[in-house]
Amino acid sequence: MLRSCTAGLRSIWALRGRREGAPRLSTDLQPARRLFSTEKVIHKDWALPNPSWSKDLKLLFDQFMKKCEDGSWERLPSYKRRSTQESEDFTTYFLDPKLGEEERLSQAQLFTRGFEDGLGFEYVIFKNNDEKRTVCLFQGGPYLQGVPGLLHGGAMATMIDIALGSCTGGAVMTANLNINFKRPVPLCSVVVINSQLDKLEGRKLFLSCNVRSVDEKTLYSEATGLFIKVDPEKRST
Ligand SMILES: CCCCCCCCCC(=O)SCCNC(=O)CCNC(=O)[C@H](O)C(C)(C)COP(=O)(O)OP(=O)(O)OC[C@H]1O[C@@H](n2cnc3c(N)ncnc32)[C@H](O)[C@@H]1OP(=O)(O)O
């Protein structure tokens, strides 16, 4: 497993610097130019195959894209930044304009999308709106190592949070996340996170998920989450 991971790394590094959308920023660039270059990266949809994707990930991706053809499933695009509307929902709730937060956050981006192709979080989420569930296909790269050769539990928790959050829609915050790690996940392997909305109670959304191997034989983790819809009348700061 580690050997194939090393081979994967070699091809990943060979690709560095020439993949589409890779930021090629140098410190001598003027701020305006720097912002312009970054824009291209921000608007790229990262939930699409790239050369670092394993055979397993590509195969599952193709299977789910087929399911999208009749409209029962949809692939969720993934950007480094949230849409303007989504950002506004959170900004008005959490940020104090007096503190100059807007300027500080101009470079902010979703940290799961901050790695070079294949080194960190490679994932795509498919949603079935009628069944209120999502399937997240996740390949955790070599920079997400915890115990040697294994995926860090925090990286798994991050993906679980995102997978559960993808079942909610709208502006929500994670209030509680409870994870049982049952088996360690091999680094660079592909796992499938099946998430569902179990109950909606006012602003509270109760969700659950399981994380399995591609052949479904190994149950890696089970988790539940409580997400709260942000109350526009409230400010948290
Ligand atoms: C497709 C891509 C998707 C991307 C998804 C990305 C997911 C990323 C999500 C995150 O990482 S969010 C960051 C981590 N979470 C936080 O920082 C949240 C910090 N906590 C808060 O900001 C507030 O506590 C929170 C917004 C969650 C709730 O505050 P509110 O003032 O809006 O709610 P309130 O305290 O009035 O509670 C509302 C209800 O929820 C219940 N509640 C709140 N927190 C709870 C909790 N922790 N456990 C159990 N119940 C809880 C509370 O008892 C109450 O129940 P009732 O309506 O029945 O009275």
Coordinates of C-alpha atoms and ligand atoms in Angstrom, one line a residue:
M1 CA 0.0 0.0 0.0
L2 CA 2.8 2.4 1.0
R3 CA 4.7 1.5 -2.2
S4 CA 1.7 2.5 -4.4
C5 CA 1.3 5.6 -2.4
T6 CA 4.9 6.5 -3.1
A7 CA 4.4 5.9 -6.8
G8 CA 1.3 8.0 -6.6
L9 CA 3.4 10.8 -4.9
R10 CA 6.0 10.7 -7.6
S11 CA 3.4 11.3 -10.3
I12 CA 1.7 13.9 -8.1
W13 CA 4.9 15.8 -7.8
A14 CA 5.6 15.4 -11.5
L15 CA 2.3 17.2 -12.0
R16 CA 3.0 20.0 -9.6
G17 CA 3.2 23.4 -11.1
R18 CA 1.5 22.5 -14.4
R19 CA -1.9 21.4 -13.3
E20 CA -4.9 23.6 -14.2
G21 CA -5.5 26.3 -11.7
A22 CA -2.4 25.7 -9.6
P23 CA -1.5 29.0 -7.9
R24 CA 1.8 30.2 -9.3
L25 CA 2.3 33.1 -7.0
S26 CA 5.6 34.7 -6.3
T27 CA 6.2 37.1 -3.5
D28 CA 7.3 39.9 -5.9
L29 CA 3.8 40.1 -7.5
Q30 CA 1.8 43.2 -6.8
P31 CA -1.2 42.6 -4.5
A32 CA -3.7 43.3 -7.3
R33 CA -2.0 40.8 -9.6
R34 CA -1.8 38.3 -6.7
L35 CA -5.6 38.6 -6.2
F36 CA -6.2 38.2 -9.9
S37 CA -4.2 35.0 -10.1
T38 CA -5.9 33.6 -7.1
E39 CA -9.3 34.3 -8.6
K40 CA -8.9 31.6 -11.2
V41 CA -8.2 29.0 -8.5
I42 CA -11.1 30.1 -6.4
H43 CA -13.7 29.7 -9.2
K44 CA -12.5 26.2 -10.2
D45 CA -14.8 23.3 -9.4
W46 CA -12.5 21.0 -7.4
A47 CA -15.0 18.1 -7.2
L48 CA -13.9 16.7 -10.6
P49 CA -11.4 14.0 -11.5
N50 CA -7.7 15.0 -11.6
P51 CA -4.7 12.8 -12.5
S52 CA -4.1 11.9 -8.8
W53 CA -7.5 10.1 -8.5
S54 CA -7.1 6.3 -8.1
K55 CA -8.9 3.8 -10.3
D56 CA -11.3 3.1 -7.5
L57 CA -12.2 6.8 -7.1
K58 CA -12.6 7.3 -10.9
L59 CA -14.8 4.2 -11.2
L60 CA -17.1 5.2 -8.4
F61 CA -17.2 8.8 -9.8
D62 CA -18.4 7.4 -13.1
Q63 CA -21.0 5.2 -11.5
F64 CA -22.5 8.1 -9.6
M65 CA -22.3 10.4 -12.7
K66 CA -24.5 7.8 -14.4
K67 CA -27.0 8.0 -11.5
C68 CA -27.2 11.8 -12.1
E69 CA -28.5 11.3 -15.6
D70 CA -32.2 10.8 -14.5
G71 CA -32.0 13.7 -12.1
S72 CA -32.3 11.6 -8.9
W73 CA -28.8 12.4 -7.9
E74 CA -26.7 15.5 -8.4
R75 CA -23.0 16.1 -8.1
L76 CA -22.2 19.0 -5.7
P77 CA -19.6 21.3 -7.1
S78 CA -16.9 22.4 -4.6
Y79 CA -15.1 25.7 -4.5
K80 CA -12.4 27.1 -2.4
R81 CA -14.8 29.9 -1.4
R82 CA -18.5 29.8 -0.6
S83 CA -20.8 31.7 -2.9
T84 CA -21.4 35.4 -2.1
Q85 CA -24.9 34.6 -0.8
E86 CA -23.7 31.8 1.5
S87 CA -20.9 34.0 2.7
E88 CA -23.2 36.8 3.5
D89 CA -25.5 34.5 5.6
F90 CA -22.5 33.7 7.8
T91 CA -20.8 37.1 7.7
T92 CA -23.8 39.0 9.0
Y93 CA -24.1 36.5 11.8
F94 CA -20.5 36.0 12.9
L95 CA -18.3 38.9 11.8
D96 CA -18.0 42.3 13.2
P97 CA -17.3 44.8 10.3
K98 CA -15.7 47.2 12.9
L99 CA -12.8 44.8 13.4
G100 CA -11.8 44.9 9.7
E101 CA -12.6 41.2 9.3
E102 CA -13.5 41.5 5.7
E103 CA -9.9 42.5 4.7
R104 CA -8.4 39.7 6.8
L105 CA -10.7 37.2 5.2
S106 CA -10.1 38.2 1.6
Q107 CA -7.6 35.3 1.3
A108 CA -9.7 32.8 3.2
Q109 CA -10.5 29.5 1.6
L110 CA -11.9 26.1 2.5
F111 CA -8.9 24.3 4.0
T112 CA -9.8 20.9 2.5
R113 CA -9.2 22.5 -0.9
G114 CA -5.9 24.1 0.0
F115 CA -3.6 21.1 -1.0
E116 CA -1.9 20.3 -4.2
D117 CA -3.7 17.7 -6.3
G118 CA -3.6 14.3 -4.6
L119 CA -1.7 15.3 -1.5
G120 CA -4.6 16.1 0.8
F121 CA -8.4 15.8 0.5
E122 CA -9.6 14.5 -2.8
Y123 CA -13.4 14.2 -2.7
V124 CA -16.7 14.6 -4.5
I125 CA -20.2 14.5 -3.0
F126 CA -23.3 13.3 -4.6
K127 CA -26.7 14.3 -3.2
N128 CA -30.1 12.6 -3.5
N129 CA -32.5 15.3 -2.5
D130 CA -35.7 13.1 -2.3
E131 CA -34.0 10.7 0.0
K132 CA -32.2 13.4 2.0
R133 CA -28.9 11.7 1.8
T134 CA -25.4 12.2 0.3
V135 CA -22.6 9.9 -0.7
C136 CA -19.1 11.3 -0.4
L137 CA -16.2 9.6 -2.2
F138 CA -13.0 10.4 -0.4
Q139 CA -9.3 9.7 -1.1
G140 CA -7.1 10.9 1.7
G141 CA -3.6 11.8 0.4
P142 CA -0.1 11.4 2.0
Y143 CA -0.2 14.8 3.8
L144 CA -3.1 13.5 5.9
Q145 CA -1.1 10.9 7.7
G146 CA -1.5 10.2 11.4
V147 CA -0.1 6.9 12.5
P148 CA 2.4 5.9 9.8
G149 CA 0.6 4.6 6.8
L150 CA -2.8 5.5 8.1
L151 CA -5.2 8.5 7.7
H152 CA -5.2 10.9 10.6
G153 CA -8.5 10.7 12.6
G154 CA -8.8 14.5 12.4
A155 CA -8.8 14.3 8.7
M156 CA -11.5 11.7 8.8
A157 CA -13.5 13.9 11.2
T158 CA -13.1 16.8 8.8
M159 CA -14.5 14.8 6.0
I160 CA -17.3 13.5 8.1
D161 CA -18.2 17.0 9.1
I162 CA -18.3 18.1 5.5
A163 CA -20.2 15.0 4.4
L164 CA -22.9 15.5 7.1
G165 CA -23.0 19.2 6.4
S166 CA -23.7 18.5 2.7
C167 CA -27.0 16.8 3.7
T168 CA -28.3 20.1 5.3
G169 CA -28.3 22.9 2.7
G170 CA -28.4 26.5 3.8
A171 CA -26.4 28.2 6.5
V172 CA -25.7 25.7 9.4
M173 CA -23.1 25.2 12.0
T174 CA -21.9 22.0 13.5
A175 CA -23.0 21.9 17.2
N176 CA -22.1 18.3 18.0
L177 CA -20.1 15.6 16.2
N178 CA -19.8 12.1 17.6
I179 CA -17.5 9.7 15.9
N180 CA -16.7 6.0 16.5
F181 CA -13.5 5.1 14.8
K182 CA -13.8 1.4 14.3
R183 CA -11.0 0.5 11.9
P184 CA -8.0 2.6 10.8
V185 CA -8.2 3.9 7.2
P186 CA -5.1 3.1 5.0
L187 CA -3.5 6.3 3.7
C188 CA -4.3 7.0 0.0
S189 CA -7.2 4.5 0.0
V190 CA -10.7 5.5 -1.1
V191 CA -13.6 5.4 1.4
V192 CA -17.3 6.0 0.9
I193 CA -19.2 8.2 3.4
N194 CA -23.0 7.6 3.3
S195 CA -24.8 10.4 5.2
Q196 CA -28.4 11.0 5.9
L197 CA -30.7 13.4 7.5
D198 CA -32.5 11.5 10.3
K199 CA -34.6 14.2 11.9
L200 CA -35.4 17.9 11.6
E201 CA -36.6 19.7 14.8
G202 CA -37.0 23.4 14.4
R203 CA -33.5 24.8 13.7
K204 CA -31.9 21.4 14.7
L205 CA -30.8 18.9 12.1
F206 CA -29.9 15.4 13.3
L207 CA -27.7 13.5 10.9
S208 CA -25.8 10.3 10.8
C209 CA -23.2 8.6 8.5
N210 CA -21.0 5.6 8.1
V211 CA -17.6 5.3 6.4
R212 CA -16.9 2.1 4.5
S213 CA -14.3 0.7 2.1
V214 CA -15.1 0.7 -1.6
D215 CA -16.1 -3.0 -1.4
E216 CA -18.3 -2.2 1.6
K217 CA -16.7 -5.0 3.6
T218 CA -14.9 -2.8 6.1
L219 CA -16.8 -0.4 8.3
Y220 CA -14.2 2.3 9.3
S221 CA -16.4 4.7 11.2
E222 CA -19.8 5.6 12.3
A223 CA -20.9 9.1 13.3
T224 CA -23.8 11.3 14.3
G225 CA -24.0 15.1 14.1
L226 CA -26.2 17.9 15.2
F227 CA -26.3 20.9 13.0
I228 CA -28.0 24.2 13.9
K229 CA -29.5 26.5 11.3
V230 CA -28.0 29.9 11.8
D231 CA -30.6 32.3 13.3
P232 CA -30.4 35.5 11.2
E233 CA -31.8 37.4 14.2
K234 CA -28.9 36.5 16.4
R235 CA -25.3 37.6 16.4
S236 CA -22.8 35.2 18.0
T237 CA -20.0 37.8 18.5
Ligands
LIG1 C1 -21.0 21.0 0.7 C2 -20.1 21.6 1.6 C3 -20.6 21.6 3.0 C4 -19.6 22.3 3.8 C5 -20.0 22.0 5.3 C6 -18.9 22.6 6.1 C7 -19.2 22.1 7.5 C8 -18.3 22.9 8.4 C9 -19.1 23.2 9.6 C10 -18.2 23.7 10.7 O1 -17.1 23.3 10.8 S1 -18.9 24.8 11.7 C11 -17.6 25.1 12.9 C12 -17.7 24.3 14.1 N1 -18.9 24.7 14.9 C13 -18.9 25.8 15.6 O2 -18.0 26.6 15.7 C14 -20.2 26.1 16.3 C15 -20.0 26.9 17.6 N2 -21.3 27.0 18.2 C16 -22.2 28.0 17.9 O3 -21.9 28.9 17.1 C17 -23.5 28.0 18.5 O4 -23.5 27.2 19.6 C18 -24.6 27.4 17.5 C19 -24.7 28.3 16.2 C20 -24.3 25.9 17.1 C21 -25.9 27.4 18.2 O5 -26.1 28.7 18.7 P1 -27.5 29.4 18.6 O6 -27.5 30.5 19.6 O7 -27.9 29.7 17.2 O8 -28.5 28.2 19.2 P2 -29.1 28.0 20.6 O9 -27.9 27.9 21.6 O10 -30.2 28.9 20.9 O11 -29.6 26.5 20.5 C22 -30.6 26.2 19.5 C23 -31.1 24.7 19.9 O12 -30.0 23.8 19.6 C24 -29.6 23.2 20.8 N3 -28.2 23.0 20.9 C25 -27.3 24.0 20.5 N4 -26.0 23.5 20.7 C26 -26.2 22.2 21.1 C27 -25.2 21.2 21.4 N5 -23.9 21.3 21.3 N6 -25.7 20.0 21.7 C28 -27.1 19.8 21.8 N7 -28.0 20.7 21.6 C29 -27.5 21.9 21.2 C30 -30.1 24.1 21.9 O13 -30.3 23.3 23.1 C31 -31.4 24.6 21.3 O14 -32.4 23.6 21.4 P3 -33.9 23.9 21.6 O15 -34.3 24.7 20.4 O16 -34.6 22.6 21.7 O17 -34.0 24.7 22.9

